[in-house]
Each structure stands twice: as C-alpha cells, then as structure tokens.
Tab-separated table of C-alpha atoms in Angstrom:
chain	number	residue	atom	x	y	z
A	370	MET	CA	-47.011	20.587	15.497
A	371	ALA	CA	-49.921	19.097	17.425
A	372	GLN	CA	-53.131	21.044	18.105
A	373	TRP	CA	-53.394	19.420	21.548
A	374	ALA	CA	-51.215	19.873	24.598
A	375	GLU	CA	-49.050	16.827	25.259
A	376	LEU	CA	-47.356	15.045	28.155
A	377	ILE	CA	-44.158	13.109	27.384
A	378	PHE	CA	-42.732	10.684	29.951
A	379	MET	CA	-38.972	11.325	29.976
A	380	GLN	CA	-37.977	9.236	33.027
A	381	GLY	CA	-39.536	6.435	35.086
A	382	PRO	CA	-41.456	3.213	34.385
A	383	GLN	CA	-43.465	4.809	31.526
A	384	GLN	CA	-40.476	6.424	29.786
A	385	GLY	CA	-41.235	7.134	26.123
A	386	ALA	CA	-45.028	7.278	26.504
A	387	ARG	CA	-46.809	10.322	25.019
A	388	VAL	CA	-50.309	11.443	26.007
A	389	GLN	CA	-52.372	14.137	24.270
A	390	LEU	CA	-54.631	16.245	26.519
A	391	ARG	CA	-57.934	16.059	24.632
A	392	HIS	CA	-60.150	16.903	27.618
A	393	ASN	CA	-60.396	20.072	29.663
A	394	GLN	CA	-59.581	18.306	32.923
A	395	LEU	CA	-57.863	15.110	34.016
A	396	VAL	CA	-56.557	13.632	37.254
A	397	VAL	CA	-53.167	11.902	37.179
A	398	GLY	CA	-52.169	9.291	39.765
A	399	ARG	CA	-51.686	5.643	40.655
A	400	ASP	CA	-55.423	4.973	41.144
A	401	PRO	CA	-56.801	2.879	38.233
A	402	GLN	CA	-59.788	5.265	38.123
A	403	CYS	CA	-57.563	8.233	37.172
A	404	ALA	CA	-57.727	9.560	33.602
A	405	LEU	CA	-53.950	9.067	33.350
A	406	VAL	CA	-52.649	6.190	35.479
A	407	LEU	CA	-49.065	6.355	36.775
A	408	GLN	CA	-47.018	3.170	37.158
A	409	GLU	CA	-44.619	4.899	39.570
A	410	ALA	CA	-44.732	2.922	42.837
A	411	TYR	CA	-44.128	5.995	45.022
A	412	ALA	CA	-46.739	8.226	43.349
A	413	SER	CA	-49.986	8.971	45.207
A	414	ARG	CA	-53.298	7.472	44.136
A	415	LYS	CA	-54.348	10.973	43.033
A	416	HIS	CA	-51.126	12.925	42.544
A	417	PHE	CA	-52.030	16.012	40.509
A	418	GLN	CA	-54.795	17.479	38.346
A	419	LEU	CA	-54.594	19.346	35.039
A	420	ASP	CA	-57.203	21.988	34.095
A	421	LEU	CA	-57.532	23.946	30.847
A	422	THR	CA	-58.246	27.631	31.522
A	423	ALA	CA	-58.330	30.797	29.422
A	424	GLU	CA	-54.655	31.399	30.358
A	425	GLY	CA	-53.588	27.848	29.497
A	426	TRP	CA	-53.075	24.576	31.344
A	427	LEU	CA	-52.952	24.736	35.150
A	428	VAL	CA	-51.503	21.942	37.291
A	429	GLU	CA	-52.759	21.489	40.856
A	430	ASN	CA	-50.926	19.259	43.334
A	431	LEU	CA	-53.283	16.783	45.068
A	432	SER	CA	-50.642	14.764	46.901
A	433	ASP	CA	-49.272	15.214	50.418
A	434	ARG	CA	-45.964	13.961	48.971
A	435	GLY	CA	-45.796	17.036	46.748
A	436	THR	CA	-45.313	17.519	43.015
A	437	LEU	CA	-42.057	18.766	41.512
A	438	ILE	CA	-42.230	21.418	38.795
A	439	ASN	CA	-38.815	22.079	37.240
A	440	GLY	CA	-37.189	20.673	40.377
A	441	LYS	CA	-39.180	22.834	42.817
A	442	LYS	CA	-41.545	21.044	45.197
A	443	PHE	CA	-45.112	22.359	45.503
A	444	LYS	CA	-47.367	21.425	48.416
A	445	HIS	CA	-50.975	20.208	48.442
A	446	GLY	CA	-53.408	22.546	46.669
A	447	LYS	CA	-50.772	24.656	44.880
A	448	ARG	CA	-51.780	25.642	41.304
A	449	VAL	CA	-49.190	26.581	38.649
A	450	LEU	CA	-49.617	27.708	35.029
A	451	LEU	CA	-47.602	25.415	32.732
A	452	ASP	CA	-45.507	26.338	29.707
A	453	THR	CA	-43.685	24.270	27.089
A	454	GLY	CA	-40.589	22.634	28.579
A	455	ASP	CA	-41.875	22.499	32.158
A	456	VAL	CA	-41.059	19.180	33.837
A	457	LEU	CA	-43.473	17.547	36.306
A	458	GLY	CA	-41.869	15.170	38.816
A	459	THR	CA	-43.800	12.519	40.762
A	460	GLY	CA	-42.645	9.740	43.070
A	461	ALA	CA	-39.009	8.718	42.973
A	462	GLU	CA	-38.335	8.448	39.223
A	463	THR	CA	-41.074	9.785	36.975
A	464	GLU	CA	-40.437	13.020	35.050
A	465	ILE	CA	-43.070	14.302	32.587
A	466	LEU	CA	-42.370	16.982	29.984
A	467	PHE	CA	-45.253	19.386	29.193
A	468	ILE	CA	-45.741	20.575	25.601
A	469	ALA	CA	-48.275	23.366	24.920
A	470	PRO	CA	-50.529	23.184	21.835
A	471	GLY	CA	-48.652	24.137	18.652
A	472	ALA	CA	-45.238	24.126	20.373
A	473	ASP	CA	-42.116	22.403	19.043
A	474	ALA	CA	-41.970	19.093	20.907
A	475	SER	CA	-38.632	18.097	19.359
A	476	GLY	CA	-36.947	21.281	20.551
A	477	ALA	CA	-38.359	20.871	24.068
A	478	ILE	CA	-37.115	17.264	24.226
A	479	ALA	CA	-33.642	18.292	23.044
A	480	ALA	CA	-33.529	21.114	25.614
A	481	TYR	CA	-34.580	18.719	28.382
A	482	ARG	CA	-31.873	16.193	27.476
A	483	SER	CA	-29.216	18.896	27.257
A	484	MET	CA	-30.180	20.273	30.671
A	485	ARG	CA	-30.125	16.769	32.158
A	486	VAL	CA	-26.602	16.140	30.814
A	487	GLN	CA	-25.380	19.429	32.287
A	488	THR	CA	-26.970	18.600	35.638
A	489	GLN	CA	-25.289	15.186	35.738
A	490	LYS	CA	-21.902	16.777	34.961
A	491	GLN	CA	-22.363	19.309	37.771
A	492	GLN	CA	-23.173	16.509	40.212
A	493	GLN	CA	-19.884	14.732	39.367
A	494	PRO	CA	-17.016	17.185	40.040
A	495	PRO	CA	-13.683	16.221	38.432
A	496	GLN	CA	-11.059	14.681	40.660
A	497	VAL	CA	-7.878	16.734	40.796
A	498	GLN	CA	-4.707	15.079	41.970
A	499	GLU	CA	-2.538	17.461	43.953
A	500	PRO	CA	1.178	17.407	43.033
A	501	LEU	CA	3.633	16.288	45.649
A	502	PRO	CA	5.671	19.116	47.221
A	503	GLU	CA	9.177	19.468	45.840
A	504	GLN	CA	12.044	18.613	48.154
A	505	PRO	CA	14.699	21.309	48.462
A	506	PRO	CA	18.073	20.233	47.042
A	507	THR	CA	21.010	19.696	49.393
A	508	ASP	CA	24.720	19.188	48.786
A	509	GLU	CA	25.525	17.850	52.233
A	510	PRO	CA	26.080	14.067	52.430
A	511	ALA	CA	24.104	12.138	55.050
A	512	SER	CA	26.059	11.186	58.135
A	513	PRO	CA	26.637	7.467	58.924
A	514	VAL	CA	24.729	7.819	62.231
A	515	ALA	CA	21.764	9.380	60.513
A	516	SER	CA	21.772	6.669	57.842
A	517	GLU	CA	21.889	3.895	60.477
A	518	ALA	CA	19.050	5.503	62.436
A	519	ALA	CA	16.997	5.842	59.271
A	520	ALA	CA	17.571	2.165	58.408
A	521	SER	CA	16.635	1.071	61.933
A	522	GLY	CA	13.501	3.200	61.857
A	523	SER	CA	12.567	1.773	58.476
A	524	ASP	CA	12.871	-1.808	59.798
A	525	ALA	CA	10.738	-0.978	62.839
A	526	LEU	CA	8.120	0.706	60.624
A	527	LYS	CA	7.933	-2.387	58.426
A	528	LYS	CA	7.512	-4.580	61.497
A	529	TYR	CA	4.710	-2.468	62.950
A	530	ARG	CA	3.099	-2.225	59.544
A	531	LYS	CA	2.839	-6.038	59.425
A	532	TYR	CA	1.153	-6.025	62.833
A	533	ILE	CA	-1.264	-3.304	61.734
A	534	ILE	CA	-2.142	-5.130	58.511
A	535	PHE	CA	-2.632	-8.416	60.363
A	536	GLY	CA	-4.764	-6.768	63.055
A	537	GLY	CA	-6.885	-4.926	60.468
A	538	ALA	CA	-7.461	-8.129	58.520
A	539	TYR	CA	-8.458	-9.938	61.722
A	540	LEU	CA	-10.920	-7.215	62.702
A	541	ALA	CA	-12.400	-7.141	59.192
A	542	ALA	CA	-12.879	-10.914	59.280
A	543	MET	CA	-14.603	-10.667	62.673
A	544	VAL	CA	-16.943	-7.944	61.393
A	545	VAL	CA	-17.845	-10.036	58.329
A	546	LEU	CA	-18.473	-13.054	60.555
A	547	ILE	CA	-20.716	-11.073	62.908
A	548	ILE	CA	-22.715	-9.650	59.989
A	549	PHE	CA	-23.046	-13.127	58.472
A	550	LEU	CA	-24.297	-14.628	61.743
A	551	ALA	CA	-26.719	-11.741	62.229
A	552	SER	CA	-28.092	-12.249	58.713
A	553	LEU	CA	-28.571	-15.952	59.425
A	554	LYS	CA	-30.436	-15.117	62.593
A	555	LYS	CA	-32.553	-12.570	60.758
A	556	SER	CA	-33.276	-15.051	57.972
A	557	ASP	CA	-34.277	-17.694	60.518
A	558	ALA	CA	-36.588	-15.185	62.219
A	559	LYS	CA	-38.365	-14.525	58.908
A	560	ALA	CA	-38.338	-18.053	57.546
A	561	ASN	CA	-41.661	-19.178	56.061
A	562	GLN	CA	-42.993	-15.640	56.363
A	563	PRO	CA	-46.118	-15.059	54.223
A	564	ALA	CA	-45.734	-12.736	51.252
A	565	ARG	CA	-46.509	-9.048	51.479
A	566	LEU	CA	-49.291	-7.847	49.181
A	567	SER	CA	-48.719	-4.620	47.262
A	568	GLU	CA	-51.119	-1.673	47.378
A	569	ARG	CA	-52.184	-2.615	43.841
A	570	ASP	CA	-53.031	-6.167	45.003
A	571	ILE	CA	-55.131	-4.767	47.846
A	572	SER	CA	-56.926	-2.329	45.522
A	573	GLU	CA	-57.694	-5.144	43.079
A	574	ALA	CA	-59.475	-7.043	45.856
A	575	PHE	CA	-62.075	-4.264	46.008
A	576	TYR	CA	-62.180	-3.339	42.309
A	577	GLN	CA	-62.805	-6.876	41.049
A	578	PRO	CA	-66.571	-7.166	40.292
A	579	ILE	CA	-68.820	-9.762	41.921
A	580	GLU	CA	-70.615	-11.995	39.398
A	581	ARG	CA	-74.260	-13.090	39.798
A	582	HIS	CA	-77.183	-14.132	37.596
A	583	GLN	CA	-79.527	-11.238	37.021
A	584	ASN	CA	-82.193	-10.793	39.678
A	585	LEU	CA	-83.669	-7.305	39.805
A	586	ASN	CA	-85.572	-7.939	43.030
A	587	ILE	CA	-82.410	-8.862	44.936
A	588	ALA	CA	-80.619	-5.950	43.237
A	589	ALA	CA	-83.233	-3.553	44.632
A	590	GLU	CA	-82.894	-5.095	48.102
A	591	MET	CA	-79.104	-4.743	48.023
A	592	LEU	CA	-79.354	-1.086	46.974
A	593	GLU	CA	-81.774	-0.367	49.794
A	594	GLN	CA	-79.432	-2.117	52.238
A	595	ALA	CA	-76.448	-0.132	50.942
A	596	ARG	CA	-78.313	3.162	51.356
A	597	ALA	CA	-79.247	2.204	54.931
A	598	LEU	CA	-75.641	1.308	55.785
A	599	TRP	CA	-74.157	4.453	54.209
A	600	PRO	CA	-74.761	6.954	57.088
A	601	LYS	CA	-73.544	4.469	59.735
A	602	ARG	CA	-70.711	2.860	57.775
A	603	ASN	CA	-68.153	3.992	60.365
A	604	PHE	CA	-69.942	2.894	63.536
A	605	ARG	CA	-68.204	-0.499	63.707
A	606	ARG	CA	-65.165	-1.862	61.891
A	607	ALA	CA	-67.148	-4.248	59.698
A	608	ASP	CA	-69.867	-1.741	58.710
A	609	LEU	CA	-67.815	-0.114	55.950
A	610	GLN	CA	-67.098	-3.484	54.338
A	611	ALA	CA	-70.809	-4.399	54.573
A	612	CYS	CA	-71.789	-1.112	52.914
A	613	VAL	CA	-69.357	-1.583	50.012
A	614	MET	CA	-70.394	-5.230	49.583
A	615	ALA	CA	-74.086	-4.265	49.356
A	616	PHE	CA	-73.306	-1.731	46.616
A	617	LYS	CA	-71.261	-4.323	44.700
A	618	LEU	CA	-73.996	-6.975	45.063
A	619	HIS	CA	-76.535	-4.512	43.661
A	620	LEU	CA	-74.393	-4.111	40.550
A	621	ALA	CA	-73.883	-7.875	40.342
A	622	TYR	CA	-77.586	-8.777	40.501
A	623	ALA	CA	-78.476	-5.905	38.159
A	624	ASN	CA	-75.791	-7.120	35.703
A	625	SER	CA	-74.553	-3.543	35.492
A	626	VAL	CA	-71.135	-1.889	35.733
A	627	ASP	CA	-72.421	1.478	36.964
A	628	PHE	CA	-75.260	3.083	38.923
A	629	ASP	CA	-78.126	4.926	37.242
A	630	ASP	CA	-78.165	7.619	39.950
A	631	PRO	CA	-74.967	9.770	40.022
A	632	ASN	CA	-75.468	10.400	43.750
A	633	VAL	CA	-75.526	6.665	44.460
A	634	HIS	CA	-72.425	6.244	42.307
A	635	GLY	CA	-70.645	8.923	44.354
A	636	MET	CA	-71.646	7.218	47.621
A	637	PHE	CA	-70.244	3.903	46.402
A	638	ILE	CA	-66.954	5.398	45.171
A	639	GLN	CA	-66.431	7.243	48.460
A	640	ALA	CA	-67.162	4.163	50.585
A	641	ARG	CA	-64.954	1.918	48.444
A	642	ASP	CA	-62.024	4.366	48.480
A	643	GLU	CA	-62.347	4.792	52.254
A	644	LEU	CA	-62.213	1.017	52.701
A	645	ILE	CA	-59.192	0.638	50.385
A	646	SER	CA	-57.297	3.421	52.147
A	647	ARG	CA	-57.946	2.008	55.633
A	648	VAL	CA	-56.999	-1.533	54.659
A	649	GLN	CA	-53.806	-0.385	52.929
A	650	ASP	CA	-52.744	1.735	55.915
A	651	GLU	CA	-53.488	-0.970	58.507
A	652	TYR	CA	-51.802	-3.641	56.349
A	653	SER	CA	-48.670	-1.485	55.997
A	654	GLN	CA	-48.466	-0.832	59.756
A	655	ALA	CA	-48.989	-4.522	60.532
A	656	TRP	CA	-46.176	-5.456	58.149
A	657	ILE	CA	-43.795	-2.859	59.622
A	658	SER	CA	-44.453	-4.128	63.162
A	659	GLN	CA	-43.908	-7.693	61.965
A	660	GLN	CA	-40.520	-6.857	60.409
A	661	ALA	CA	-39.502	-5.143	63.650
A	662	GLN	CA	-40.531	-8.345	65.510
A	663	LYS	CA	-43.049	-6.424	67.600
A	664	TRP	CA	-45.230	-9.486	67.668
A	665	ARG	CA	-48.023	-8.283	69.956
A	666	GLU	CA	-48.475	-5.015	68.098
A	667	SER	CA	-48.373	-6.818	64.754
A	668	LEU	CA	-50.937	-9.409	65.879
A	669	MET	CA	-53.241	-6.644	67.087
A	670	ARG	CA	-53.152	-4.987	63.665
A	671	TRP	CA	-53.648	-8.231	61.700
A	672	ASN	CA	-56.618	-9.048	63.937
A	673	SER	CA	-57.961	-5.553	63.308
A	674	LEU	CA	-57.843	-6.263	59.582
A	675	GLN	CA	-59.744	-9.510	60.069
A	676	MET	CA	-62.444	-7.616	61.968
A	677	MET	CA	-62.522	-4.974	59.219
A	678	LEU	CA	-62.916	-7.658	56.513
A	679	PRO	CA	-65.041	-10.477	57.968
A	680	ARG	CA	-65.628	-13.650	55.956
A	681	SER	CA	-68.747	-13.623	53.776
A	682	ASN	CA	-70.035	-16.078	51.187
A	683	ASP	CA	-71.513	-13.144	49.257
A	684	TRP	CA	-68.146	-11.515	48.517
A	685	ASP	CA	-66.503	-14.426	46.737
A	686	THR	CA	-64.163	-12.838	44.187
A	687	PRO	CA	-60.719	-14.505	43.904
A	688	ALA	CA	-58.782	-11.310	44.695
A	689	TYR	CA	-60.831	-10.651	47.840
A	690	ARG	CA	-60.370	-14.257	49.023
A	691	ASP	CA	-56.630	-14.009	48.404
A	692	LEU	CA	-56.474	-10.875	50.569
A	693	GLN	CA	-58.338	-12.567	53.425
A	694	ASP	CA	-56.215	-15.736	53.157
A	695	ASN	CA	-53.027	-13.646	53.210
A	696	ILE	CA	-54.136	-11.826	56.373
A	697	MET	CA	-54.983	-15.156	58.052
A	698	SER	CA	-51.533	-16.510	57.108
A	699	HIS	CA	-49.867	-13.515	58.761
A	700	VAL	CA	-51.957	-14.001	61.905
A	701	ALA	CA	-50.848	-17.647	62.136
A	702	TYR	CA	-47.206	-16.720	61.451
A	703	VAL	CA	-47.097	-13.997	64.141
A	704	ARG	CA	-48.755	-16.267	66.693
A	705	ARG	CA	-46.036	-18.864	66.142
A	706	LYS	CA	-43.377	-16.228	66.722
A	707	MET	CA	-44.846	-14.856	69.926
A	708	PRO	CA	-43.084	-16.009	73.129
A	709	ALA	CA	-44.899	-18.620	75.169
A	710	LYS	CA	-46.726	-17.347	78.245
A	711	ARG	CA	-45.157	-18.006	81.599
A	712	ARG	CA	-47.010	-20.490	83.724
C-alpha cells in the first residue's frame, strides 16, 4: 500500500494513468502550466485544485463548468473532503479515482468497476414482449356472407397497403434527395474554408519562446518597456500583445526561461493568460459566426483579432506566425463570401 495519496484515471483520454500526490497542493486542468495536465478537450484550463490539510485531501472546484464528485456536480469554489473510492469527473469523459494514503487501491478499483457495470445495466432496461391476447373459442361456423365480406375487405386492405408502401417510399426518397442537395449546398458554401485552430494551438502561439542572442542591455530595455505597458495594457486592443511581447523579448535577450523577480513573473503570467483567453474567446465567436454564414459579424470579429495581434518582426516564432496567417486566411475567405454591394 502506497504512502502517498494517488489519482487513477479510470475513463477518458488518459485512462490507465496513475499519479501520486507528493506535494501538498496541485492544480489540475488543461493548461500546460498545471501540475497535472488533463488531455480532456472539454476540461477547463484550471479545473480543480487539491490541498492536503490536517483532515485529509480537499478538492476545490475552479471551473465554471463544474466538477463531478461521485456523480454530483459542484459549482465554482466548492470544497469537499475526499475519501478512498471517490470519483472526480471532468469534461465529457474523464473520471479519476481517488486513493487515500495506505488504502487498498485494488479494492477501490474493483468496487469502481462493479458499480459501473451495475449502472450500465440499470440504464438498459430489459425488453419484455407482451403476449398476444387469447381469442375466445367459438363453435359457430362463419356465414358465407361474412366470409365473402372478410375476403373483400382483405383484398381492399392489400390494395391500400400497396399504395401506402409506395407513397411512403416516395416520400422517403424525396426527403433523402432534399437532405443530399442541402448537404451539397452546405459543402459548396464551406469549400476551401481555412482550418480551425484548436485552443491548444492558440495557447502554443503564446507559450513558444522567442529566441535571441544574449544582449543584457536590450533585455533591460525590454523589461522596462514591459513594466511601463503593464498598467495600461487594456487601454487599446494591441497594448496587451505589446506588453506580453516585451516580457518575452526580455527573457529572449537575457537567455533565461524565468524572471528573477517573482512579482515580475506574476505580471507576465497574468498578462499572457489574459491575452490567451481573449484570443481564444474571440476566435471561437468568429468561427461560430462564420459557420452560421453571418459574414459581416464574422468579418468584424476576425478583424478584431488582427487588431489585437498586429504584425511585428520582433515576435517571430513559428506558432505565432501560423496563428496570424490563419486569421488572415479567414478574413480573406469571409470577404469572398460576403454579398457584393449594390451600386
């Protein structure tokens, strides 16, 4: 039995992974900066936090999407004391089994699997076929008139049944044809459409480090510029990008991966995360408007992204260039789709 608490991924993209909790606190989420990174596409960047207290391990939900604990959804800020066998649910698929220090992990896993099998059986009720009602016996022979009427009715029923089958088949064919033509029209409307970048692709554009030859004088200038931009980073759309770029250029010219001053490091992380969040949100809304063929609204949002991320020779990482090129491709695509102005 392990001396550390343990998380075991039972369902989802990381199924089978086991993580020992060797620190007193860790944040779990999709953000690459989290202590435990989730590969679940629908998990939040910071989904929940685990803290070791005198009573045991506490889980705190950090996500507006909520965290499931044994199937019950807890809202933002809710803290719950965990015990062996508790199941944490995030996103659409991921289920994580909590094992307390010294507990029997094998027994908890077996109990989880047994409960899951029972749940699946309850969700699939057996189909019961009802017996046909018994016909009461009769000794009276059918009259010739009744037999003739029954035969005539049977012939008419067969005739109408043919018409019904033919009409149903015709209607079904028409529905299939209409759906097929609509899909062709939809495909034509989205032909040559630029690809959609994922949230991970967008994040990578801002995480990828800028590379420069060491120059401590320029590094000091960039840090001073970043500090000056920090309090006014939200005045104009491009100011936040300029602030983050100055911080990244300081690291590049200093040939460093981190800041010496923790306060400066916190300023950079906050500015970078703000920029990532805004770009991801605006990109998602622009894409949704584009799929709905709301061309003017979509163009407005793509243009907003271009203003938020202006071209600069200083920020020359491949991932950042790919993001800018993708946005420009969407702008060109939407402009081609917009109806011509009346003269």
